[in-house]
């Protein structure tokens, strides 16, 4: 493997990590956990795992040692895009807390749980839209990293 190929491979790793995060923690793991029928488990475990993956991207983006300019730029690009995912988690949490607060006025506890379950799915829309956008952005970034193109040339 030539030095250029090795650099391109290293530059593609942050985008591969983001795609892994999206594929495993936003599609596969929730589908597996859906069998538990425990909504808190279905939502909390994938988000916690995703945040750990994002933390690993943040660490690499802020460690310039032994990284070429191209590789570091791609780690920083992946970190910038990871922040979109974090913001979508916060927005979804705020929407869910607002819905939960409003539904506390519902006197029937069974009806409150049904309404909360339905509204809870709508609170996931920010995460879903962000995941779709990140799939598009990261696919493009991954292809460009493999060709050795700097992220500044990419549209964020």
PDB file of C-alpha atoms in Angstrom:
ATOM      1  CA  UNK A   1       0.000   0.000   0.000  1.00  0.00           C
ATOM      2  CA  UNK A   2       1.473   3.322  -1.019  1.00  0.00           C
ATOM      3  CA  UNK A   3       1.651   6.307   1.316  1.00  0.00           C
ATOM      4  CA  UNK A   4      -1.118   8.048  -0.643  1.00  0.00           C
ATOM      5  CA  UNK A   5      -3.366   4.992  -0.359  1.00  0.00           C
ATOM      6  CA  UNK A   6      -2.609   4.729   3.358  1.00  0.00           C
ATOM      7  CA  UNK A   7      -3.423   8.421   3.896  1.00  0.00           C
ATOM      8  CA  UNK A   8      -6.685   8.062   1.964  1.00  0.00           C
ATOM      9  CA  UNK A   9      -7.543   4.992   4.047  1.00  0.00           C
ATOM     10  CA  UNK A  10      -6.843   6.885   7.283  1.00  0.00           C
ATOM     11  CA  UNK A  11      -8.863   9.879   6.025  1.00  0.00           C
ATOM     12  CA  UNK A  12     -11.864   7.650   5.332  1.00  0.00           C
ATOM     13  CA  UNK A  13     -11.949   6.155   8.852  1.00  0.00           C
ATOM     14  CA  UNK A  14     -13.923   8.975  10.532  1.00  0.00           C
ATOM     15  CA  UNK A  15     -16.642   8.778   7.895  1.00  0.00           C
ATOM     16  CA  UNK A  16     -16.719   4.984   8.123  1.00  0.00           C
ATOM     17  CA  UNK A  17     -17.120   5.368  11.893  1.00  0.00           C
ATOM     18  CA  UNK A  18     -20.036   7.775  11.379  1.00  0.00           C
ATOM     19  CA  UNK A  19     -21.705   5.396   8.927  1.00  0.00           C
ATOM     20  CA  UNK A  20     -21.178   2.522  11.386  1.00  0.00           C
ATOM     21  CA  UNK A  21     -22.748   4.661  14.114  1.00  0.00           C
ATOM     22  CA  UNK A  22     -25.782   5.371  11.968  1.00  0.00           C
ATOM     23  CA  UNK A  23     -26.205   1.818  10.664  1.00  0.00           C
ATOM     24  CA  UNK A  24     -25.732  -0.023  13.942  1.00  0.00           C
ATOM     25  CA  UNK A  25     -27.065   2.381  16.565  1.00  0.00           C
ATOM     26  CA  UNK A  26     -29.953   3.914  14.609  1.00  0.00           C
ATOM     27  CA  UNK A  27     -31.176   0.949  12.572  1.00  0.00           C
ATOM     28  CA  UNK A  28     -29.926  -2.458  13.765  1.00  0.00           C
ATOM     29  CA  UNK A  29     -29.793  -2.062  17.556  1.00  0.00           C
ATOM     30  CA  UNK A  30     -33.258  -0.447  17.899  1.00  0.00           C
ATOM     31  CA  UNK A  31     -34.700  -3.203  15.698  1.00  0.00           C
ATOM     32  CA  UNK A  32     -33.174  -5.862  17.950  1.00  0.00           C
ATOM     33  CA  UNK A  33     -34.225  -4.088  21.152  1.00  0.00           C
ATOM     34  CA  UNK A  34     -37.759  -3.665  19.812  1.00  0.00           C
ATOM     35  CA  UNK A  35     -38.357  -7.291  20.843  1.00  0.00           C
ATOM     36  CA  UNK A  36     -37.978  -6.251  24.500  1.00  0.00           C
ATOM     37  CA  UNK A  37     -41.037  -3.967  24.200  1.00  0.00           C
ATOM     38  CA  UNK A  38     -39.332  -1.651  26.711  1.00  0.00           C
ATOM     39  CA  UNK A  39     -39.473   1.816  25.152  1.00  0.00           C
ATOM     40  CA  UNK A  40     -36.851   3.312  27.467  1.00  0.00           C
ATOM     41  CA  UNK A  41     -34.436   0.535  26.525  1.00  0.00           C
ATOM     42  CA  UNK A  42     -35.186   0.909  22.807  1.00  0.00           C
ATOM     43  CA  UNK A  43     -34.323   4.620  22.927  1.00  0.00           C
ATOM     44  CA  UNK A  44     -31.690   4.946  25.631  1.00  0.00           C
ATOM     45  CA  UNK A  45     -29.255   2.145  24.728  1.00  0.00           C
ATOM     46  CA  UNK A  46     -28.769   3.150  21.055  1.00  0.00           C
ATOM     47  CA  UNK A  47     -28.402   6.839  21.945  1.00  0.00           C
ATOM     48  CA  UNK A  48     -25.910   6.060  24.721  1.00  0.00           C
ATOM     49  CA  UNK A  49     -23.887   3.863  22.351  1.00  0.00           C
ATOM     50  CA  UNK A  50     -24.065   6.519  19.637  1.00  0.00           C
ATOM     51  CA  UNK A  51     -22.835   9.178  22.059  1.00  0.00           C
ATOM     52  CA  UNK A  52     -19.866   6.956  22.959  1.00  0.00           C
ATOM     53  CA  UNK A  53     -19.050   6.610  19.255  1.00  0.00           C
ATOM     54  CA  UNK A  54     -19.356  10.382  18.825  1.00  0.00           C
ATOM     55  CA  UNK A  55     -17.029  10.831  21.811  1.00  0.00           C
ATOM     56  CA  UNK A  56     -14.437   8.665  20.059  1.00  0.00           C
ATOM     57  CA  UNK A  57     -14.736  10.890  16.966  1.00  0.00           C
ATOM     58  CA  UNK A  58     -14.357  14.014  19.118  1.00  0.00           C
ATOM     59  CA  UNK A  59     -11.219  12.591  20.749  1.00  0.00           C
ATOM     60  CA  UNK A  60      -9.629  11.813  17.379  1.00  0.00           C
ATOM     61  CA  UNK A  61     -10.632  15.211  15.956  1.00  0.00           C
ATOM     62  CA  UNK A  62      -8.825  16.962  18.801  1.00  0.00           C
ATOM     63  CA  UNK A  63      -5.646  14.846  18.697  1.00  0.00           C
ATOM     64  CA  UNK A  64      -3.495  16.149  15.856  1.00  0.00           C
ATOM     65  CA  UNK A  65      -0.484  13.990  16.787  1.00  0.00           C
ATOM     66  CA  UNK A  66       0.746  11.722  13.971  1.00  0.00           C
ATOM     67  CA  UNK A  67      -2.045  12.771  11.592  1.00  0.00           C
ATOM     68  CA  UNK A  68      -1.555  14.375   8.228  1.00  0.00           C
ATOM     69  CA  UNK A  69      -3.482  17.530   7.424  1.00  0.00           C
ATOM     70  CA  UNK A  70      -5.891  15.546   5.241  1.00  0.00           C
ATOM     71  CA  UNK A  71      -6.607  12.939   7.920  1.00  0.00           C
ATOM     72  CA  UNK A  72      -7.104  15.520  10.676  1.00  0.00           C
ATOM     73  CA  UNK A  73      -9.389  17.595   8.438  1.00  0.00           C
ATOM     74  CA  UNK A  74     -11.626  14.564   7.839  1.00  0.00           C
ATOM     75  CA  UNK A  75     -11.787  13.784  11.568  1.00  0.00           C
ATOM     76  CA  UNK A  76     -12.798  17.386  12.213  1.00  0.00           C
ATOM     77  CA  UNK A  77     -15.390  17.222   9.442  1.00  0.00           C
ATOM     78  CA  UNK A  78     -16.892  14.079  11.005  1.00  0.00           C
ATOM     79  CA  UNK A  79     -16.929  15.804  14.409  1.00  0.00           C
ATOM     80  CA  UNK A  80     -18.751  18.852  12.977  1.00  0.00           C
ATOM     81  CA  UNK A  81     -21.363  16.565  11.477  1.00  0.00           C
ATOM     82  CA  UNK A  82     -21.643  14.538  14.677  1.00  0.00           C
ATOM     83  CA  UNK A  83     -22.772  17.699  16.404  1.00  0.00           C
ATOM     84  CA  UNK A  84     -25.869  17.705  14.168  1.00  0.00           C
ATOM     85  CA  UNK A  85     -26.739  14.319  15.632  1.00  0.00           C
ATOM     86  CA  UNK A  86     -26.211  15.570  19.192  1.00  0.00           C
ATOM     87  CA  UNK A  87     -28.459  18.574  18.499  1.00  0.00           C
ATOM     88  CA  UNK A  88     -31.155  16.266  17.119  1.00  0.00           C
ATOM     89  CA  UNK A  89     -30.976  14.192  20.325  1.00  0.00           C
ATOM     90  CA  UNK A  90     -31.425  17.325  22.432  1.00  0.00           C
ATOM     91  CA  UNK A  91     -34.319  18.608  20.291  1.00  0.00           C
ATOM     92  CA  UNK A  92     -36.061  15.224  20.471  1.00  0.00           C
ATOM     93  CA  UNK A  93     -35.562  15.084  24.231  1.00  0.00           C
ATOM     94  CA  UNK A  94     -37.010  18.587  24.663  1.00  0.00           C
ATOM     95  CA  UNK A  95     -40.023  17.700  22.497  1.00  0.00           C
ATOM     96  CA  UNK A  96     -40.557  14.515  24.498  1.00  0.00           C
ATOM     97  CA  UNK A  97     -40.314  16.345  27.838  1.00  0.00           C
ATOM     98  CA  UNK A  98     -42.819  18.956  26.643  1.00  0.00           C
ATOM     99  CA  UNK A  99     -45.203  16.204  25.506  1.00  0.00           C
ATOM    100  CA  UNK A 100     -44.719  14.343  28.779  1.00  0.00           C
ATOM    101  CA  UNK A 101     -45.443  17.513  30.759  1.00  0.00           C
ATOM    102  CA  UNK A 102     -48.584  18.297  28.768  1.00  0.00           C
ATOM    103  CA  UNK A 103     -49.852  14.729  29.106  1.00  0.00           C
ATOM    104  CA  UNK A 104     -49.544  14.805  32.890  1.00  0.00           C
ATOM    105  CA  UNK A 105     -52.934  16.546  32.809  1.00  0.00           C
ATOM    106  CA  UNK A 106     -54.504  13.361  31.420  1.00  0.00           C
ATOM    107  CA  UNK A 107     -56.386  11.734  34.298  1.00  0.00           C
ATOM    108  CA  UNK A 108     -56.560   8.205  32.897  1.00  0.00           C
ATOM    109  CA  UNK A 109     -53.079   6.634  33.281  1.00  0.00           C
ATOM    110  CA  UNK A 110     -53.711   4.067  30.531  1.00  0.00           C
ATOM    111  CA  UNK A 111     -54.740   6.758  28.077  1.00  0.00           C
ATOM    112  CA  UNK A 112     -51.721   8.865  29.117  1.00  0.00           C
ATOM    113  CA  UNK A 113     -49.360   5.975  28.291  1.00  0.00           C
ATOM    114  CA  UNK A 114     -51.018   5.417  24.918  1.00  0.00           C
ATOM    115  CA  UNK A 115     -50.839   9.101  24.045  1.00  0.00           C
ATOM    116  CA  UNK A 116     -47.241   9.338  25.235  1.00  0.00           C
ATOM    117  CA  UNK A 117     -46.264   6.337  23.107  1.00  0.00           C
ATOM    118  CA  UNK A 118     -47.853   7.887  20.009  1.00  0.00           C
ATOM    119  CA  UNK A 119     -46.445  11.366  20.601  1.00  0.00           C
ATOM    120  CA  UNK A 120     -43.069   9.843  21.505  1.00  0.00           C
ATOM    121  CA  UNK A 121     -42.704   8.496  17.976  1.00  0.00           C
ATOM    122  CA  UNK A 122     -43.288  11.982  16.584  1.00  0.00           C
ATOM    123  CA  UNK A 123     -40.572  13.299  18.892  1.00  0.00           C
ATOM    124  CA  UNK A 124     -38.116  11.074  17.009  1.00  0.00           C
ATOM    125  CA  UNK A 125     -38.628  12.955  13.734  1.00  0.00           C
ATOM    126  CA  UNK A 126     -35.649  15.317  14.312  1.00  0.00           C
ATOM    127  CA  UNK A 127     -33.347  12.321  14.804  1.00  0.00           C
ATOM    128  CA  UNK A 128     -34.764  10.557  11.744  1.00  0.00           C
ATOM    129  CA  UNK A 129     -34.317  13.571   9.482  1.00  0.00           C
ATOM    130  CA  UNK A 130     -30.796  14.147  10.786  1.00  0.00           C
ATOM    131  CA  UNK A 131     -29.859  10.510  10.179  1.00  0.00           C
ATOM    132  CA  UNK A 132     -31.090  10.718   6.578  1.00  0.00           C
ATOM    133  CA  UNK A 133     -29.123  13.921   6.005  1.00  0.00           C
ATOM    134  CA  UNK A 134     -25.993  12.460   7.579  1.00  0.00           C
ATOM    135  CA  UNK A 135     -26.184   9.345   5.423  1.00  0.00           C
ATOM    136  CA  UNK A 136     -26.105  11.572   2.343  1.00  0.00           C
ATOM    137  CA  UNK A 137     -23.338  13.849   3.667  1.00  0.00           C
ATOM    138  CA  UNK A 138     -21.160  11.044   4.996  1.00  0.00           C
ATOM    139  CA  UNK A 139     -21.462   8.948   1.839  1.00  0.00           C
ATOM    140  CA  UNK A 140     -20.166  11.902  -0.152  1.00  0.00           C
ATOM    141  CA  UNK A 141     -17.435  12.631   2.400  1.00  0.00           C
ATOM    142  CA  UNK A 142     -16.359   8.991   2.460  1.00  0.00           C
ATOM    143  CA  UNK A 143     -16.000   8.895  -1.325  1.00  0.00           C
ATOM    144  CA  UNK A 144     -14.011  12.127  -1.292  1.00  0.00           C
ATOM    145  CA  UNK A 145     -11.787  10.966   1.575  1.00  0.00           C
ATOM    146  CA  UNK A 146     -10.923   7.826  -0.363  1.00  0.00           C
ATOM    147  CA  UNK A 147      -9.837  10.037  -3.264  1.00  0.00           C
ATOM    148  CA  UNK A 148      -7.748  12.255  -0.977  1.00  0.00           C
ATOM    149  CA  UNK A 149      -9.881  15.390  -1.309  1.00  0.00           C
ATOM    150  CA  UNK A 150      -9.822  17.916   1.549  1.00  0.00           C
ATOM    151  CA  UNK A 151     -13.130  18.482   3.403  1.00  0.00           C
ATOM    152  CA  UNK A 152     -13.012  22.261   2.836  1.00  0.00           C
ATOM    153  CA  UNK A 153     -14.074  21.503  -0.725  1.00  0.00           C
ATOM    154  CA  UNK A 154     -17.136  19.647   0.559  1.00  0.00           C
ATOM    155  CA  UNK A 155     -20.404  21.414   1.168  1.00  0.00           C
ATOM    156  CA  UNK A 156     -21.362  21.117   4.806  1.00  0.00           C
TER     157      UNK A 156
END
